[in-house]
Amino acid sequence: QCPGGSYDNSQECELVNTLVTTLLSSGSVTVNQIGVISPYNGQLELLSRTLPSGVEVLTADRAQGRDKECIIVSFTRSNKEGQVGELLKDKSRLNVILTRARSKLILVGNSATLNNNPLLRDLIELLGKKKWILPVSQTV
């Protein structure tokens, strides 16, 4: 937890940076076509300091109406207790988070934590059935 009560996750930040760099170097999107969403201001501050200039970094509330070709979502929360927090329990926020991408939606999060939210559990189950989940080592 960050000062001020928000949350950040440096491992997710590093992974998001790697994803953005890879997408840009592939030429599949430009910097202005990428948006990163996190429900937590602490994570957004961390991402803003490290992402390339031009990548839009938004909370779910600020993402309303801000569609991008590629959206990367950093769910941020990762803990042994499996607490997802109140922001990720809000159906309207989750709707905004999951519907901003025009063509590419990349979700970054700890599935063990996110599985404690019924809506996200259903999404993770669906993604798993389609083999769209890529496990990442804890050393990333």
Tab-separated table of N, CA and C in Angstrom:
chain	number	residue	atom	x	y	z
A	1	GLN	N	0.843	-1.180	0.000
A	1	GLN	CA	0.000	0.000	0.000
A	1	GLN	C	0.883	1.236	0.000
A	2	CYS	N	0.475	2.230	-0.773
A	2	CYS	CA	1.226	3.473	-0.906
A	2	CYS	C	0.767	4.478	0.147
A	3	PRO	N	1.565	5.516	0.360
A	3	PRO	CA	1.078	6.618	1.184
A	3	PRO	C	-0.207	7.176	0.572
A	4	GLY	N	-1.155	7.516	1.391
A	4	GLY	CA	-2.421	8.031	0.899
A	4	GLY	C	-3.468	6.940	0.704
A	5	GLY	N	-3.101	5.685	0.987
A	5	GLY	CA	-4.068	4.601	0.960
A	5	GLY	C	-4.249	3.902	-0.372
A	6	SER	N	-3.570	4.337	-1.424
A	6	SER	CA	-3.695	3.663	-2.710
A	6	SER	C	-2.739	2.473	-2.750
A	7	TYR	N	-2.672	1.802	-3.882
A	7	TYR	CA	-1.822	0.625	-4.027
A	7	TYR	C	-0.965	0.750	-5.275
A	8	ASP	N	0.218	0.129	-5.220
A	8	ASP	CA	1.028	-0.026	-6.418
A	8	ASP	C	1.630	-1.422	-6.417
A	9	ASN	N	2.173	-1.806	-7.563
A	9	ASN	CA	2.741	-3.139	-7.718
A	9	ASN	C	3.888	-3.013	-8.720
A	10	SER	N	5.113	-2.993	-8.220
A	10	SER	CA	6.272	-2.755	-9.076
A	10	SER	C	6.486	-3.874	-10.094
A	11	GLN	N	6.159	-5.117	-9.732
A	11	GLN	CA	6.311	-6.218	-10.692
A	11	GLN	C	5.350	-6.057	-11.866
A	12	GLU	N	4.112	-5.695	-11.574
A	12	GLU	CA	3.165	-5.449	-12.661
A	12	GLU	C	3.610	-4.264	-13.503
A	13	CYS	N	4.146	-3.239	-12.866
A	13	CYS	CA	4.630	-2.066	-13.594
A	13	CYS	C	5.729	-2.474	-14.569
A	14	GLU	N	6.640	-3.304	-14.115
A	14	GLU	CA	7.728	-3.780	-14.977
A	14	GLU	C	7.170	-4.592	-16.151
A	15	LEU	N	6.202	-5.441	-15.880
A	15	LEU	CA	5.589	-6.247	-16.934
A	15	LEU	C	4.838	-5.372	-17.936
A	16	VAL	N	4.102	-4.394	-17.454
A	16	VAL	CA	3.381	-3.473	-18.347
A	16	VAL	C	4.375	-2.726	-19.233
A	17	ASN	N	5.480	-2.284	-18.661
A	17	ASN	CA	6.506	-1.602	-19.450
A	17	ASN	C	7.056	-2.508	-20.541
A	18	THR	N	7.299	-3.767	-20.206
A	18	THR	CA	7.792	-4.730	-21.189
A	18	THR	C	6.768	-4.925	-22.302
A	19	LEU	N	5.503	-5.044	-21.942
A	19	LEU	CA	4.447	-5.204	-22.941
A	19	LEU	C	4.365	-3.992	-23.876
A	20	VAL	N	4.416	-2.801	-23.305
A	20	VAL	CA	4.343	-1.582	-24.117
A	20	VAL	C	5.538	-1.512	-25.066
A	21	THR	N	6.735	-1.775	-24.561
A	21	THR	CA	7.940	-1.750	-25.389
A	21	THR	C	7.850	-2.763	-26.522
A	22	THR	N	7.362	-3.960	-26.209
A	22	THR	CA	7.220	-5.016	-27.221
A	22	THR	C	6.197	-4.631	-28.280
A	23	LEU	N	5.062	-4.102	-27.857
A	23	LEU	CA	4.038	-3.669	-28.814
A	23	LEU	C	4.563	-2.573	-29.729
A	24	LEU	N	5.278	-1.609	-29.161
A	24	LEU	CA	5.807	-0.510	-29.966
A	24	LEU	C	6.873	-0.997	-30.936
A	25	SER	N	7.751	-1.880	-30.469
A	25	SER	CA	8.821	-2.365	-31.353
A	25	SER	C	8.272	-3.284	-32.450
A	26	SER	N	7.131	-3.907	-32.220
A	26	SER	CA	6.524	-4.766	-33.244
A	26	SER	C	5.897	-3.946	-34.366
A	27	GLY	N	5.615	-2.687	-34.083
A	27	GLY	CA	4.987	-1.827	-35.078
A	27	GLY	C	3.491	-2.025	-35.208
A	28	SER	N	2.912	-2.858	-34.350
A	28	SER	CA	1.476	-3.127	-34.450
A	28	SER	C	0.618	-1.969	-33.949
A	29	VAL	N	1.188	-1.129	-33.110
A	29	VAL	CA	0.493	0.065	-32.606
A	29	VAL	C	1.507	1.193	-32.409
A	30	THR	N	0.993	2.407	-32.391
A	30	THR	CA	1.831	3.565	-32.079
A	30	THR	C	1.624	3.935	-30.616
A	31	VAL	N	2.484	4.772	-30.105
A	31	VAL	CA	2.415	5.153	-28.699
A	31	VAL	C	1.065	5.785	-28.351
A	32	ASN	N	0.495	6.541	-29.272
A	32	ASN	CA	-0.790	7.208	-29.018
A	32	ASN	C	-1.983	6.260	-29.078
A	33	GLN	N	-1.761	5.032	-29.541
A	33	GLN	CA	-2.844	4.049	-29.623
A	33	GLN	C	-2.892	3.140	-28.399
A	34	ILE	N	-1.994	3.354	-27.446
A	34	ILE	CA	-1.928	2.506	-26.254
A	34	ILE	C	-2.439	3.275	-25.043
A	35	GLY	N	-3.292	2.622	-24.284
A	35	GLY	CA	-3.742	3.158	-23.010
A	35	GLY	C	-3.511	2.121	-21.922
A	36	VAL	N	-3.165	2.597	-20.748
A	36	VAL	CA	-2.983	1.712	-19.599
A	36	VAL	C	-3.972	2.148	-18.528
A	37	ILE	N	-4.738	1.187	-18.035
A	37	ILE	CA	-5.753	1.469	-17.016
A	37	ILE	C	-5.417	0.692	-15.755
A	38	SER	N	-5.534	1.363	-14.627
A	38	SER	CA	-5.464	0.714	-13.324
A	38	SER	C	-6.487	1.391	-12.416
A	39	PRO	N	-7.102	0.628	-11.539
A	39	PRO	CA	-8.053	1.254	-10.624
A	39	PRO	C	-7.369	2.067	-9.519
A	40	TYR	N	-6.048	1.970	-9.414
A	40	TYR	CA	-5.343	2.569	-8.273
A	40	TYR	C	-4.414	3.694	-8.691
A	41	ASN	N	-4.587	4.866	-8.074
A	41	ASN	CA	-3.754	6.025	-8.369
A	41	ASN	C	-2.281	5.761	-8.094
A	42	GLY	N	-1.975	4.987	-7.055
A	42	GLY	CA	-0.582	4.669	-6.748
A	42	GLY	C	0.091	3.944	-7.903
A	43	GLN	N	-0.615	3.006	-8.516
A	43	GLN	CA	-0.075	2.283	-9.664
A	43	GLN	C	0.065	3.218	-10.862
A	44	LEU	N	-0.905	4.089	-11.049
A	44	LEU	CA	-0.839	5.027	-12.172
A	44	LEU	C	0.349	5.973	-12.037
A	45	GLU	N	0.638	6.404	-10.812
A	45	GLU	CA	1.800	7.275	-10.596
A	45	GLU	C	3.091	6.539	-10.938
A	46	LEU	N	3.191	5.297	-10.507
A	46	LEU	CA	4.370	4.485	-10.802
A	46	LEU	C	4.507	4.272	-12.320
A	47	LEU	N	3.419	3.923	-12.982
A	47	LEU	CA	3.436	3.711	-14.431
A	47	LEU	C	3.772	4.995	-15.182
A	48	SER	N	3.232	6.110	-14.747
A	48	SER	CA	3.469	7.389	-15.423
A	48	SER	C	4.942	7.767	-15.420
A	49	ARG	N	5.648	7.376	-14.373
A	49	ARG	CA	7.080	7.692	-14.273
A	49	ARG	C	7.933	6.811	-15.173
A	50	THR	N	7.404	5.662	-15.613
A	50	THR	CA	8.243	4.694	-16.318
A	50	THR	C	7.821	4.417	-17.758
A	51	LEU	N	6.593	4.674	-18.112
A	51	LEU	CA	6.125	4.389	-19.475
A	51	LEU	C	6.597	5.467	-20.453
A	52	PRO	N	6.718	5.099	-21.735
A	52	PRO	CA	7.096	6.092	-22.744
A	52	PRO	C	6.088	7.236	-22.807
A	53	SER	N	6.584	8.414	-23.105
A	53	SER	CA	5.727	9.587	-23.260
A	53	SER	C	4.714	9.321	-24.367
A	54	GLY	N	3.473	9.692	-24.126
A	54	GLY	CA	2.419	9.498	-25.117
A	54	GLY	C	1.488	8.349	-24.799
A	55	VAL	N	1.924	7.422	-23.942
A	55	VAL	CA	1.047	6.341	-23.499
A	55	VAL	C	0.104	6.931	-22.465
A	56	GLU	N	-1.181	6.846	-22.728
A	56	GLU	CA	-2.170	7.404	-21.815
A	56	GLU	C	-2.375	6.470	-20.627
A	57	VAL	N	-2.304	7.018	-19.424
A	57	VAL	CA	-2.428	6.255	-18.185
A	57	VAL	C	-3.651	6.787	-17.444
A	58	LEU	N	-4.627	5.877	-17.188
A	58	LEU	CA	-5.926	6.318	-16.692
A	58	LEU	C	-6.470	5.429	-15.580
A	59	THR	N	-7.265	6.023	-14.708
A	59	THR	CA	-8.088	5.235	-13.794
A	59	THR	C	-9.315	4.768	-14.581
A	60	ALA	N	-10.044	3.836	-14.007
A	60	ALA	CA	-11.280	3.377	-14.654
A	60	ALA	C	-12.238	4.548	-14.851
A	61	ASP	N	-12.324	5.417	-13.868
A	61	ASP	CA	-13.245	6.553	-13.962
A	61	ASP	C	-12.851	7.503	-15.093
A	62	ARG	N	-11.554	7.775	-15.246
A	62	ARG	CA	-11.092	8.685	-16.300
A	62	ARG	C	-11.097	8.019	-17.671
A	63	ALA	N	-11.179	6.687	-17.724
A	63	ALA	CA	-11.162	5.965	-18.999
A	63	ALA	C	-12.524	5.964	-19.690
A	64	GLN	N	-13.555	6.365	-18.978
A	64	GLN	CA	-14.898	6.393	-19.561
A	64	GLN	C	-14.881	7.194	-20.855
A	65	GLY	N	-15.264	6.560	-21.977
A	65	GLY	CA	-15.308	7.241	-23.258
A	65	GLY	C	-13.960	7.416	-23.929
A	66	ARG	N	-12.899	6.827	-23.396
A	66	ARG	CA	-11.547	7.003	-23.932
A	66	ARG	C	-11.049	5.703	-24.562
A	67	ASP	N	-11.642	5.292	-25.647
A	67	ASP	CA	-11.240	4.058	-26.321
A	67	ASP	C	-9.867	4.212	-26.968
A	68	LYS	N	-9.123	3.112	-26.991
A	68	LYS	CA	-7.805	3.051	-27.633
A	68	LYS	C	-7.718	1.744	-28.409
A	69	GLU	N	-6.841	1.685	-29.391
A	69	GLU	CA	-6.621	0.431	-30.115
A	69	GLU	C	-6.182	-0.662	-29.155
A	70	CYS	N	-5.274	-0.328	-28.257
A	70	CYS	CA	-4.733	-1.299	-27.315
A	70	CYS	C	-4.874	-0.781	-25.889
A	71	ILE	N	-5.475	-1.577	-25.050
A	71	ILE	CA	-5.583	-1.256	-23.630
A	71	ILE	C	-4.875	-2.349	-22.836
A	72	ILE	N	-4.019	-1.917	-21.932
A	72	ILE	CA	-3.383	-2.824	-20.974
A	72	ILE	C	-3.953	-2.475	-19.606
A	73	VAL	N	-4.483	-3.469	-18.928
A	73	VAL	CA	-5.061	-3.264	-17.602
A	73	VAL	C	-4.098	-3.829	-16.565
A	74	SER	N	-3.743	-2.996	-15.607
A	74	SER	CA	-2.935	-3.441	-14.469
A	74	SER	C	-3.860	-3.493	-13.259
A	75	PHE	N	-4.263	-4.706	-12.873
A	75	PHE	CA	-5.194	-4.846	-11.755
A	75	PHE	C	-4.544	-4.514	-10.416
A	76	THR	N	-3.223	-4.602	-10.321
A	76	THR	CA	-2.412	-4.116	-9.209
A	76	THR	C	-2.445	-4.985	-7.970
A	77	ARG	N	-3.612	-5.334	-7.480
A	77	ARG	CA	-3.713	-6.045	-6.203
A	77	ARG	C	-3.133	-7.451	-6.291
A	78	SER	N	-2.283	-7.787	-5.315
A	78	SER	CA	-1.657	-9.105	-5.238
A	78	SER	C	-1.299	-9.349	-3.776
A	79	ASN	N	-2.024	-10.276	-3.139
A	79	ASN	CA	-1.759	-10.533	-1.729
A	79	ASN	C	-2.186	-11.942	-1.354
A	80	LYS	N	-1.565	-12.465	-0.320
A	80	LYS	CA	-1.838	-13.835	0.124
A	80	LYS	C	-3.263	-14.003	0.625
A	81	GLU	N	-3.843	-12.920	1.128
A	81	GLU	CA	-5.209	-12.978	1.662
A	81	GLU	C	-6.253	-13.000	0.550
A	82	GLY	N	-5.843	-12.689	-0.679
A	82	GLY	CA	-6.784	-12.688	-1.797
A	82	GLY	C	-7.746	-11.516	-1.787
A	83	GLN	N	-7.351	-10.423	-1.180
A	83	GLN	CA	-8.229	-9.251	-1.100
A	83	GLN	C	-8.106	-8.423	-2.376
A	84	VAL	N	-9.210	-8.338	-3.118
A	84	VAL	CA	-9.196	-7.585	-4.367
A	84	VAL	C	-9.490	-6.104	-4.160
A	85	GLY	N	-10.048	-5.739	-3.025
A	85	GLY	CA	-10.369	-4.344	-2.756
A	85	GLY	C	-11.716	-3.945	-3.324
A	86	GLU	N	-12.216	-2.846	-2.851
A	86	GLU	CA	-13.556	-2.379	-3.233
A	86	GLU	C	-13.625	-1.897	-4.676
A	87	LEU	N	-12.555	-1.305	-5.195
A	87	LEU	CA	-12.602	-0.765	-6.550
A	87	LEU	C	-12.835	-1.851	-7.593
A	88	LEU	N	-12.302	-3.041	-7.355
A	88	LEU	CA	-12.469	-4.126	-8.317
A	88	LEU	C	-13.769	-4.902	-8.116
A	89	LYS	N	-14.548	-4.530	-7.114
A	89	LYS	CA	-15.853	-5.148	-6.902
A	89	LYS	C	-16.969	-4.353	-7.575
A	90	ASP	N	-16.640	-3.186	-8.089
A	90	ASP	CA	-17.616	-2.299	-8.715
A	90	ASP	C	-17.845	-2.732	-10.162
A	91	LYS	N	-19.045	-3.237	-10.461
A	91	LYS	CA	-19.363	-3.752	-11.797
A	91	LYS	C	-19.215	-2.681	-12.877
A	92	SER	N	-19.615	-1.463	-12.585
A	92	SER	CA	-19.534	-0.419	-13.615
A	92	SER	C	-18.078	-0.070	-13.921
A	93	ARG	N	-17.224	-0.061	-12.917
A	93	ARG	CA	-15.788	0.177	-13.161
A	93	ARG	C	-15.186	-0.953	-13.983
A	94	LEU	N	-15.520	-2.191	-13.627
A	94	LEU	CA	-15.005	-3.327	-14.394
A	94	LEU	C	-15.497	-3.269	-15.841
A	95	ASN	N	-16.737	-2.864	-16.035
A	95	ASN	CA	-17.272	-2.722	-17.383
A	95	ASN	C	-16.447	-1.721	-18.186
A	96	VAL	N	-16.157	-0.582	-17.601
A	96	VAL	CA	-15.342	0.431	-18.288
A	96	VAL	C	-13.953	-0.124	-18.589
A	97	ILE	N	-13.331	-0.739	-17.595
A	97	ILE	CA	-11.983	-1.283	-17.763
A	97	ILE	C	-11.923	-2.275	-18.926
A	98	LEU	N	-12.914	-3.137	-19.032
A	98	LEU	CA	-12.870	-4.225	-20.003
A	98	LEU	C	-13.419	-3.864	-21.379
A	99	THR	N	-13.956	-2.656	-21.534
A	99	THR	CA	-14.578	-2.307	-22.821
A	99	THR	C	-13.922	-1.114	-23.510
A	100	ARG	N	-12.737	-0.706	-23.127
A	100	ARG	CA	-12.084	0.452	-23.746
A	100	ARG	C	-11.235	0.087	-24.955
A	101	ALA	N	-10.867	-1.183	-25.106
A	101	ALA	CA	-9.972	-1.592	-26.191
A	101	ALA	C	-10.739	-1.806	-27.496
A	102	ARG	N	-10.221	-1.232	-28.580
A	102	ARG	CA	-10.821	-1.463	-29.893
A	102	ARG	C	-10.376	-2.795	-30.478
A	103	SER	N	-9.093	-3.141	-30.308
A	103	SER	CA	-8.614	-4.375	-30.937
A	103	SER	C	-7.748	-5.261	-30.040
A	104	LYS	N	-7.057	-4.707	-29.052
A	104	LYS	CA	-6.197	-5.506	-28.184
A	104	LYS	C	-6.480	-5.162	-26.722
A	105	LEU	N	-6.791	-6.178	-25.941
A	105	LEU	CA	-6.984	-6.013	-24.503
A	105	LEU	C	-6.043	-6.980	-23.803
A	106	ILE	N	-5.145	-6.426	-22.997
A	106	ILE	CA	-4.182	-7.239	-22.259
A	106	ILE	C	-4.421	-7.006	-20.776
A	107	LEU	N	-4.692	-8.076	-20.057
A	107	LEU	CA	-4.970	-7.998	-18.628
A	107	LEU	C	-3.756	-8.507	-17.854
A	108	VAL	N	-3.296	-7.726	-16.903
A	108	VAL	CA	-2.139	-8.098	-16.090
A	108	VAL	C	-2.597	-8.131	-14.640
A	109	GLY	N	-2.465	-9.290	-14.007
A	109	GLY	CA	-2.888	-9.385	-12.614
A	109	GLY	C	-2.546	-10.730	-12.017
A	110	ASN	N	-2.712	-10.811	-10.732
A	110	ASN	CA	-2.474	-12.031	-9.978
A	110	ASN	C	-3.780	-12.814	-9.939
A	111	SER	N	-3.826	-13.915	-10.673
A	111	SER	CA	-5.086	-14.664	-10.780
A	111	SER	C	-5.528	-15.241	-9.433
A	112	ALA	N	-4.586	-15.590	-8.572
A	112	ALA	CA	-4.963	-16.119	-7.256
A	112	ALA	C	-5.718	-15.065	-6.447
A	113	THR	N	-5.312	-13.815	-6.549
A	113	THR	CA	-6.024	-12.728	-5.868
A	113	THR	C	-7.326	-12.408	-6.586
A	114	LEU	N	-7.258	-12.262	-7.917
A	114	LEU	CA	-8.433	-11.855	-8.689
A	114	LEU	C	-9.542	-12.902	-8.664
A	115	ASN	N	-9.204	-14.161	-8.474
A	115	ASN	CA	-10.213	-15.220	-8.400
A	115	ASN	C	-11.143	-15.075	-7.205
A	116	ASN	N	-10.826	-14.201	-6.278
A	116	ASN	CA	-11.699	-13.967	-5.126
A	116	ASN	C	-12.839	-13.005	-5.440
A	117	ASN	N	-12.841	-12.472	-6.646
A	117	ASN	CA	-13.936	-11.628	-7.107
A	117	ASN	C	-14.767	-12.469	-8.079
A	118	PRO	N	-16.055	-12.690	-7.788
A	118	PRO	CA	-16.873	-13.569	-8.639
A	118	PRO	C	-16.883	-13.180	-10.113
A	119	LEU	N	-16.957	-11.890	-10.427
A	119	LEU	CA	-16.966	-11.465	-11.830
A	119	LEU	C	-15.635	-11.780	-12.503
A	120	LEU	N	-14.552	-11.470	-11.831
A	120	LEU	CA	-13.239	-11.724	-12.404
A	120	LEU	C	-12.943	-13.221	-12.462
A	121	ARG	N	-13.438	-13.972	-11.494
A	121	ARG	CA	-13.251	-15.425	-11.501
A	121	ARG	C	-13.870	-16.026	-12.775
A	122	ASP	N	-15.080	-15.573	-13.115
A	122	ASP	CA	-15.736	-16.057	-14.336
A	122	ASP	C	-14.926	-15.679	-15.581
A	123	LEU	N	-14.392	-14.468	-15.594
A	123	LEU	CA	-13.580	-14.031	-16.725
A	123	LEU	C	-12.302	-14.864	-16.827
A	124	ILE	N	-11.638	-15.077	-15.712
A	124	ILE	CA	-10.406	-15.867	-15.700
A	124	ILE	C	-10.689	-17.297	-16.148
A	125	GLU	N	-11.798	-17.848	-15.718
A	125	GLU	CA	-12.176	-19.203	-16.135
A	125	GLU	C	-12.376	-19.265	-17.651
A	126	LEU	N	-13.089	-18.287	-18.202
A	126	LEU	CA	-13.315	-18.230	-19.645
A	126	LEU	C	-11.994	-18.095	-20.400
A	127	LEU	N	-11.138	-17.190	-19.955
A	127	LEU	CA	-9.838	-16.994	-20.605
A	127	LEU	C	-8.989	-18.256	-20.530
A	128	GLY	N	-9.057	-18.954	-19.405
A	128	GLY	CA	-8.317	-20.198	-19.251
A	128	GLY	C	-8.795	-21.271	-20.214
A	129	LYS	N	-10.111	-21.385	-20.368
A	129	LYS	CA	-10.674	-22.374	-21.298
A	129	LYS	C	-10.225	-22.116	-22.729
A	130	LYS	N	-10.057	-20.843	-23.068
A	130	LYS	CA	-9.630	-20.483	-24.420
A	130	LYS	C	-8.106	-20.493	-24.560
A	131	LYS	N	-7.424	-20.808	-23.460
A	131	LYS	CA	-5.956	-20.841	-23.430
A	131	LYS	C	-5.358	-19.471	-23.755
A	132	TRP	N	-5.993	-18.429	-23.245
A	132	TRP	CA	-5.538	-17.065	-23.461
A	132	TRP	C	-4.803	-16.509	-22.241
A	133	ILE	N	-4.456	-17.353	-21.311
A	133	ILE	CA	-3.720	-16.910	-20.120
A	133	ILE	C	-2.273	-17.335	-20.257
A	134	LEU	N	-1.384	-16.377	-20.067
A	134	LEU	CA	0.051	-16.667	-20.110
A	134	LEU	C	0.611	-16.487	-18.703
A	135	PRO	N	0.957	-17.608	-18.050
A	135	PRO	CA	1.544	-17.489	-16.717
A	135	PRO	C	2.914	-16.813	-16.798
A	136	VAL	N	3.207	-16.017	-15.805
A	136	VAL	CA	4.477	-15.297	-15.763
A	136	VAL	C	5.194	-15.663	-14.472
A	137	SER	N	6.464	-15.867	-14.558
A	137	SER	CA	7.279	-16.188	-13.392
A	137	SER	C	7.230	-15.050	-12.380
A	138	GLN	N	7.339	-15.392	-11.111
A	138	GLN	CA	7.355	-14.376	-10.062
A	138	GLN	C	8.617	-13.535	-10.082
A	139	THR	N	9.599	-13.934	-10.841
A	139	THR	CA	10.857	-13.183	-10.893
A	139	THR	C	10.854	-12.091	-11.949
A	140	VAL	N	9.730	-11.934	-12.663
A	140	VAL	CA	9.658	-10.895	-13.704
A	140	VAL	C	9.744	-9.537	-13.066
